[in-house]
């Protein structure tokens, strides 16, 4: 009898992320949180092969740490390259995953006990929904960016169809988002403003439209950080039938992957809160000119730094020596401790570094995972968005009072920002006591929100006889 009761109350969730560390990392964190719950089984579906080495390292290290999570591989079908409308390796990989979703049905039905629900990456939703619907499997979406970005994601297809984009309305400096706060045109990911069709526009249109058919939308955020947007998203003003937007964060930012690469010896010798960590995430390749100007700015600022240098989008192509990228003099000065910081050209465990007591600031592109890690560790930010959703995320950092954002720097790949300007902003951010205090307050709020909200309610809904969620 007791075994039957236990089997009945067990929830079995399958997770299915898209390509890139920006998507895989929050899915792994979600899997870790779910696996820690009683009576929850987790199956993790990972596309094989991965696009970057960082992803394959993270997956193998995760499955070693969580043997109770069931690994499933979706072996990718070859992609017809001539029909692709992007040359971004991460987007190509994402297209290959979408095209291989036809392999999901036998995989989903082969797991035991039978699945209670599937949690799908927002960029795979339109490919996966017909499959989950056909087998009556509840399908939740994990939106791996901010709630504010979600408002654009869900509305883009309507704005676009209504021809409200700036190409058709000159001199508009904001774009109305139905039922939400308008978003300045300059914060839109640039491909969305192009006249021509492109990969990002198509992806947002299809997946944004599909959101209405999801059972719920999970977001790695918390109420104190995105209160207004979360309230609006779940308000009765929203068109009927929209699934609840569920704040499940912040998920504790464990990093799975290489952990040996931590410059702890150098960091351990630095005063508390004195070092800025500089990184633009896992897939931003800055121009050579911009990298050199950044190096000049870091040295000139006099602020201590740890700089993760990256010159290619995909890690296995990032084979140049550090000195070829930043120049011999700077490479020598920043490897031996002669300069005010160190530069490395390899994967670093970012979340671990941000949690080091010596770290007092973060120069970041504002990928959503980076923002959540900075908030979790109470580290003030200098935001320098490079592409995609990052200006929208930077606006949240600024609004929360935990960072500064020099909007005139624009997107990456434009005219290089000069080192002297970078130095000024770095120094300004590091001496700002107000930012420090706000970041400390937000850190406390993030930790207090842990375990309060979304995940438990979500699991309750997934159990047989579960109650409906209302966000
Ligand atoms: N990351 C890391 N070490 C690196 C580069 C990136 O640990 O050297 C992690 C970072 O902590 C974050 C993720 O990779 O969790 C990158 O995601 P994010 O959303 O910040 O940006 P993206 O890489 O997608 O642009
Ligand atoms: N996005 C999407 N489908 C994709 C990739 C991205 O709908 O395959 C959306 C998503 O909302 C993301 C935004 O476009 O936050 C900007 O994408 P970016 O180029 O930064 O890529 P990401 O790191 O999110 O994959």
mmCIF file with all atom_site columns, C-alpha atoms in Angstrom, residues 14-108:
data_model
loop_
_atom_site.group_PDB
_atom_site.id
_atom_site.type_symbol
_atom_site.label_atom_id
_atom_site.label_alt_id
_atom_site.label_comp_id
_atom_site.label_asym_id
_atom_site.label_entity_id
_atom_site.label_seq_id
_atom_site.pdbx_PDB_ins_code
_atom_site.Cartn_x
_atom_site.Cartn_y
_atom_site.Cartn_z
_atom_site.occupancy
_atom_site.B_iso_or_equiv
_atom_site.pdbx_formal_charge
_atom_site.auth_seq_id
_atom_site.auth_comp_id
_atom_site.auth_asym_id
_atom_site.auth_atom_id
_atom_site.pdbx_PDB_model_num
ATOM 1  C CA . UNK A 1 14  ? 11.913 15.963 -18.056 1.00 0.00 ? 14  UNK A CA 1
ATOM 2  C CA . UNK A 1 15  ? 14.015 19.043 -18.847 1.00 0.00 ? 15  UNK A CA 1
ATOM 3  C CA . UNK A 1 16  ? 14.995 20.002 -22.392 1.00 0.00 ? 16  UNK A CA 1
ATOM 4  C CA . UNK A 1 17  ? 17.400 22.961 -22.884 1.00 0.00 ? 17  UNK A CA 1
ATOM 5  C CA . UNK A 1 18  ? 18.534 24.691 -26.085 1.00 0.00 ? 18  UNK A CA 1
ATOM 6  C CA . UNK A 1 19  ? 22.103 25.352 -27.186 1.00 0.00 ? 19  UNK A CA 1
ATOM 7  C CA . UNK A 1 20  ? 24.772 27.407 -25.418 1.00 0.00 ? 20  UNK A CA 1
ATOM 8  C CA . UNK A 1 21  ? 25.831 27.798 -21.801 1.00 0.00 ? 21  UNK A CA 1
ATOM 9  C CA . UNK A 1 22  ? 23.355 30.655 -21.361 1.00 0.00 ? 22  UNK A CA 1
ATOM 10 C CA . UNK A 1 23  ? 20.557 28.084 -21.752 1.00 0.00 ? 23  UNK A CA 1
ATOM 11 C CA . UNK A 1 24  ? 22.207 24.936 -20.393 1.00 0.00 ? 24  UNK A CA 1
ATOM 12 C CA . UNK A 1 25  ? 23.409 26.521 -17.134 1.00 0.00 ? 25  UNK A CA 1
ATOM 13 C CA . UNK A 1 26  ? 19.999 27.601 -15.799 1.00 0.00 ? 26  UNK A CA 1
ATOM 14 C CA . UNK A 1 27  ? 18.505 24.238 -16.849 1.00 0.00 ? 27  UNK A CA 1
ATOM 15 C CA . UNK A 1 28  ? 21.211 22.408 -14.886 1.00 0.00 ? 28  UNK A CA 1
ATOM 16 C CA . UNK A 1 29  ? 20.532 24.631 -11.886 1.00 0.00 ? 29  UNK A CA 1
ATOM 17 C CA . UNK A 1 30  ? 16.830 23.929 -12.178 1.00 0.00 ? 30  UNK A CA 1
ATOM 18 C CA . UNK A 1 31  ? 17.524 20.185 -12.448 1.00 0.00 ? 31  UNK A CA 1
ATOM 19 C CA . UNK A 1 32  ? 19.679 20.367 -9.308  1.00 0.00 ? 32  UNK A CA 1
ATOM 20 C CA . UNK A 1 33  ? 16.914 22.166 -7.398  1.00 0.00 ? 33  UNK A CA 1
ATOM 21 C CA . UNK A 1 34  ? 14.234 19.717 -8.552  1.00 0.00 ? 34  UNK A CA 1
ATOM 22 C CA . UNK A 1 35  ? 16.394 16.673 -7.787  1.00 0.00 ? 35  UNK A CA 1
ATOM 23 C CA . UNK A 1 36  ? 16.812 17.933 -4.215  1.00 0.00 ? 36  UNK A CA 1
ATOM 24 C CA . UNK A 1 37  ? 13.037 17.749 -3.655  1.00 0.00 ? 37  UNK A CA 1
ATOM 25 C CA . UNK A 1 38  ? 11.433 14.706 -2.134  1.00 0.00 ? 38  UNK A CA 1
ATOM 26 C CA . UNK A 1 39  ? 9.500  12.443 -4.493  1.00 0.00 ? 39  UNK A CA 1
ATOM 27 C CA . UNK A 1 40  ? 10.772 14.144 -7.617  1.00 0.00 ? 40  UNK A CA 1
ATOM 28 C CA . UNK A 1 41  ? 12.501 12.281 -10.419 1.00 0.00 ? 41  UNK A CA 1
ATOM 29 C CA . UNK A 1 42  ? 14.339 14.265 -13.066 1.00 0.00 ? 42  UNK A CA 1
ATOM 30 C CA . UNK A 1 43  ? 15.217 13.280 -16.628 1.00 0.00 ? 43  UNK A CA 1
ATOM 31 C CA . UNK A 1 44  ? 17.602 15.607 -18.436 1.00 0.00 ? 44  UNK A CA 1
ATOM 32 C CA . UNK A 1 45  ? 17.504 15.586 -22.249 1.00 0.00 ? 45  UNK A CA 1
ATOM 33 C CA . UNK A 1 46  ? 20.660 16.970 -23.817 1.00 0.00 ? 46  UNK A CA 1
ATOM 34 C CA . UNK A 1 47  ? 21.331 17.404 -27.511 1.00 0.00 ? 47  UNK A CA 1
ATOM 35 C CA . UNK A 1 48  ? 24.354 15.484 -28.727 1.00 0.00 ? 48  UNK A CA 1
ATOM 36 C CA . UNK A 1 49  ? 26.856 16.669 -29.787 1.00 0.00 ? 49  UNK A CA 1
ATOM 37 C CA . UNK A 1 50  ? 26.956 20.049 -28.030 1.00 0.00 ? 50  UNK A CA 1
ATOM 38 C CA . UNK A 1 51  ? 28.138 23.171 -29.809 1.00 0.00 ? 51  UNK A CA 1
ATOM 39 C CA . UNK A 1 52  ? 30.788 24.166 -27.235 1.00 0.00 ? 52  UNK A CA 1
ATOM 40 C CA . UNK A 1 53  ? 33.237 22.261 -25.061 1.00 0.00 ? 53  UNK A CA 1
ATOM 41 C CA . UNK A 1 54  ? 31.966 24.176 -22.036 1.00 0.00 ? 54  UNK A CA 1
ATOM 42 C CA . UNK A 1 55  ? 28.576 22.497 -22.476 1.00 0.00 ? 55  UNK A CA 1
ATOM 43 C CA . UNK A 1 56  ? 29.932 18.957 -22.729 1.00 0.00 ? 56  UNK A CA 1
ATOM 44 C CA . UNK A 1 57  ? 32.144 19.543 -19.660 1.00 0.00 ? 57  UNK A CA 1
ATOM 45 C CA . UNK A 1 58  ? 29.212 20.953 -17.722 1.00 0.00 ? 58  UNK A CA 1
ATOM 46 C CA . UNK A 1 59  ? 26.983 18.003 -18.632 1.00 0.00 ? 59  UNK A CA 1
ATOM 47 C CA . UNK A 1 60  ? 29.478 15.339 -17.627 1.00 0.00 ? 60  UNK A CA 1
ATOM 48 C CA . UNK A 1 61  ? 30.318 17.082 -14.381 1.00 0.00 ? 61  UNK A CA 1
ATOM 49 C CA . UNK A 1 62  ? 26.600 17.531 -13.604 1.00 0.00 ? 62  UNK A CA 1
ATOM 50 C CA . UNK A 1 63  ? 25.749 13.861 -14.187 1.00 0.00 ? 63  UNK A CA 1
ATOM 51 C CA . UNK A 1 64  ? 28.671 12.827 -11.968 1.00 0.00 ? 64  UNK A CA 1
ATOM 52 C CA . UNK A 1 65  ? 27.391 15.073 -9.160  1.00 0.00 ? 65  UNK A CA 1
ATOM 53 C CA . UNK A 1 66  ? 23.745 14.054 -9.633  1.00 0.00 ? 66  UNK A CA 1
ATOM 54 C CA . UNK A 1 67  ? 23.649 10.322 -10.379 1.00 0.00 ? 67  UNK A CA 1
ATOM 55 C CA . UNK A 1 68  ? 19.952 10.307 -9.505  1.00 0.00 ? 68  UNK A CA 1
ATOM 56 C CA . UNK A 1 69  ? 19.175 12.466 -12.568 1.00 0.00 ? 69  UNK A CA 1
ATOM 57 C CA . UNK A 1 70  ? 18.450 10.329 -15.641 1.00 0.00 ? 70  UNK A CA 1
ATOM 58 C CA . UNK A 1 71  ? 20.530 11.434 -18.652 1.00 0.00 ? 71  UNK A CA 1
ATOM 59 C CA . UNK A 1 72  ? 18.978 11.158 -22.117 1.00 0.00 ? 72  UNK A CA 1
ATOM 60 C CA . UNK A 1 73  ? 20.701 12.107 -25.336 1.00 0.00 ? 73  UNK A CA 1
ATOM 61 C CA . UNK A 1 74  ? 18.906 13.539 -28.321 1.00 0.00 ? 74  UNK A CA 1
ATOM 62 C CA . UNK A 1 75  ? 21.320 12.588 -31.117 1.00 0.00 ? 75  UNK A CA 1
ATOM 63 C CA . UNK A 1 76  ? 21.081 15.400 -33.638 1.00 0.00 ? 76  UNK A CA 1
ATOM 64 C CA . UNK A 1 77  ? 20.121 14.732 -37.241 1.00 0.00 ? 77  UNK A CA 1
ATOM 65 C CA . UNK A 1 78  ? 22.442 16.317 -39.816 1.00 0.00 ? 78  UNK A CA 1
ATOM 66 C CA . UNK A 1 79  ? 21.373 19.889 -40.608 1.00 0.00 ? 79  UNK A CA 1
ATOM 67 C CA . UNK A 1 80  ? 20.748 20.959 -44.181 1.00 0.00 ? 80  UNK A CA 1
ATOM 68 C CA . UNK A 1 81  ? 23.129 23.929 -44.080 1.00 0.00 ? 81  UNK A CA 1
ATOM 69 C CA . UNK A 1 82  ? 21.874 25.459 -47.326 1.00 0.00 ? 82  UNK A CA 1
ATOM 70 C CA . UNK A 1 83  ? 18.401 25.981 -45.838 1.00 0.00 ? 83  UNK A CA 1
ATOM 71 C CA . UNK A 1 84  ? 19.738 27.769 -42.750 1.00 0.00 ? 84  UNK A CA 1
ATOM 72 C CA . UNK A 1 85  ? 19.280 31.539 -42.445 1.00 0.00 ? 85  UNK A CA 1
ATOM 73 C CA . UNK A 1 86  ? 22.064 32.094 -39.897 1.00 0.00 ? 86  UNK A CA 1
ATOM 74 C CA . UNK A 1 87  ? 25.782 31.577 -39.671 1.00 0.00 ? 87  UNK A CA 1
ATOM 75 C CA . UNK A 1 88  ? 25.904 31.881 -35.867 1.00 0.00 ? 88  UNK A CA 1
ATOM 76 C CA . UNK A 1 89  ? 27.113 28.464 -34.620 1.00 0.00 ? 89  UNK A CA 1
ATOM 77 C CA . UNK A 1 90  ? 24.814 28.600 -31.582 1.00 0.00 ? 90  UNK A CA 1
ATOM 78 C CA . UNK A 1 91  ? 21.755 29.404 -33.696 1.00 0.00 ? 91  UNK A CA 1
ATOM 79 C CA . UNK A 1 92  ? 22.730 26.675 -36.192 1.00 0.00 ? 92  UNK A CA 1
ATOM 80 C CA . UNK A 1 93  ? 22.895 24.223 -33.345 1.00 0.00 ? 93  UNK A CA 1
ATOM 81 C CA . UNK A 1 94  ? 19.531 25.413 -32.104 1.00 0.00 ? 94  UNK A CA 1
ATOM 82 C CA . UNK A 1 95  ? 18.088 24.832 -35.602 1.00 0.00 ? 95  UNK A CA 1
ATOM 83 C CA . UNK A 1 96  ? 19.535 21.305 -35.569 1.00 0.00 ? 96  UNK A CA 1
ATOM 84 C CA . UNK A 1 97  ? 17.852 20.639 -32.212 1.00 0.00 ? 97  UNK A CA 1
ATOM 85 C CA . UNK A 1 98  ? 14.497 21.867 -33.570 1.00 0.00 ? 98  UNK A CA 1
ATOM 86 C CA . UNK A 1 99  ? 14.883 19.700 -36.655 1.00 0.00 ? 99  UNK A CA 1
ATOM 87 C CA . UNK A 1 100 ? 15.672 16.676 -34.461 1.00 0.00 ? 100 UNK A CA 1
ATOM 88 C CA . UNK A 1 101 ? 12.619 17.050 -32.224 1.00 0.00 ? 101 UNK A CA 1
ATOM 89 C CA . UNK A 1 102 ? 10.919 14.355 -34.327 1.00 0.00 ? 102 UNK A CA 1
ATOM 90 C CA . UNK A 1 103 ? 13.122 11.941 -32.353 1.00 0.00 ? 103 UNK A CA 1
ATOM 91 C CA . UNK A 1 104 ? 11.538 12.993 -29.062 1.00 0.00 ? 104 UNK A CA 1
ATOM 92 C CA . UNK A 1 105 ? 8.394  10.791 -28.929 1.00 0.00 ? 105 UNK A CA 1
ATOM 93 C CA . UNK A 1 106 ? 10.135 7.406  -28.408 1.00 0.00 ? 106 UNK A CA 1
ATOM 94 C CA . UNK A 1 107 ? 12.547 9.065  -25.985 1.00 0.00 ? 107 UNK A CA 1
ATOM 95 C CA . UNK A 1 108 ? 9.740  10.598 -23.910 1.00 0.00 ? 108 UNK A CA 1
#
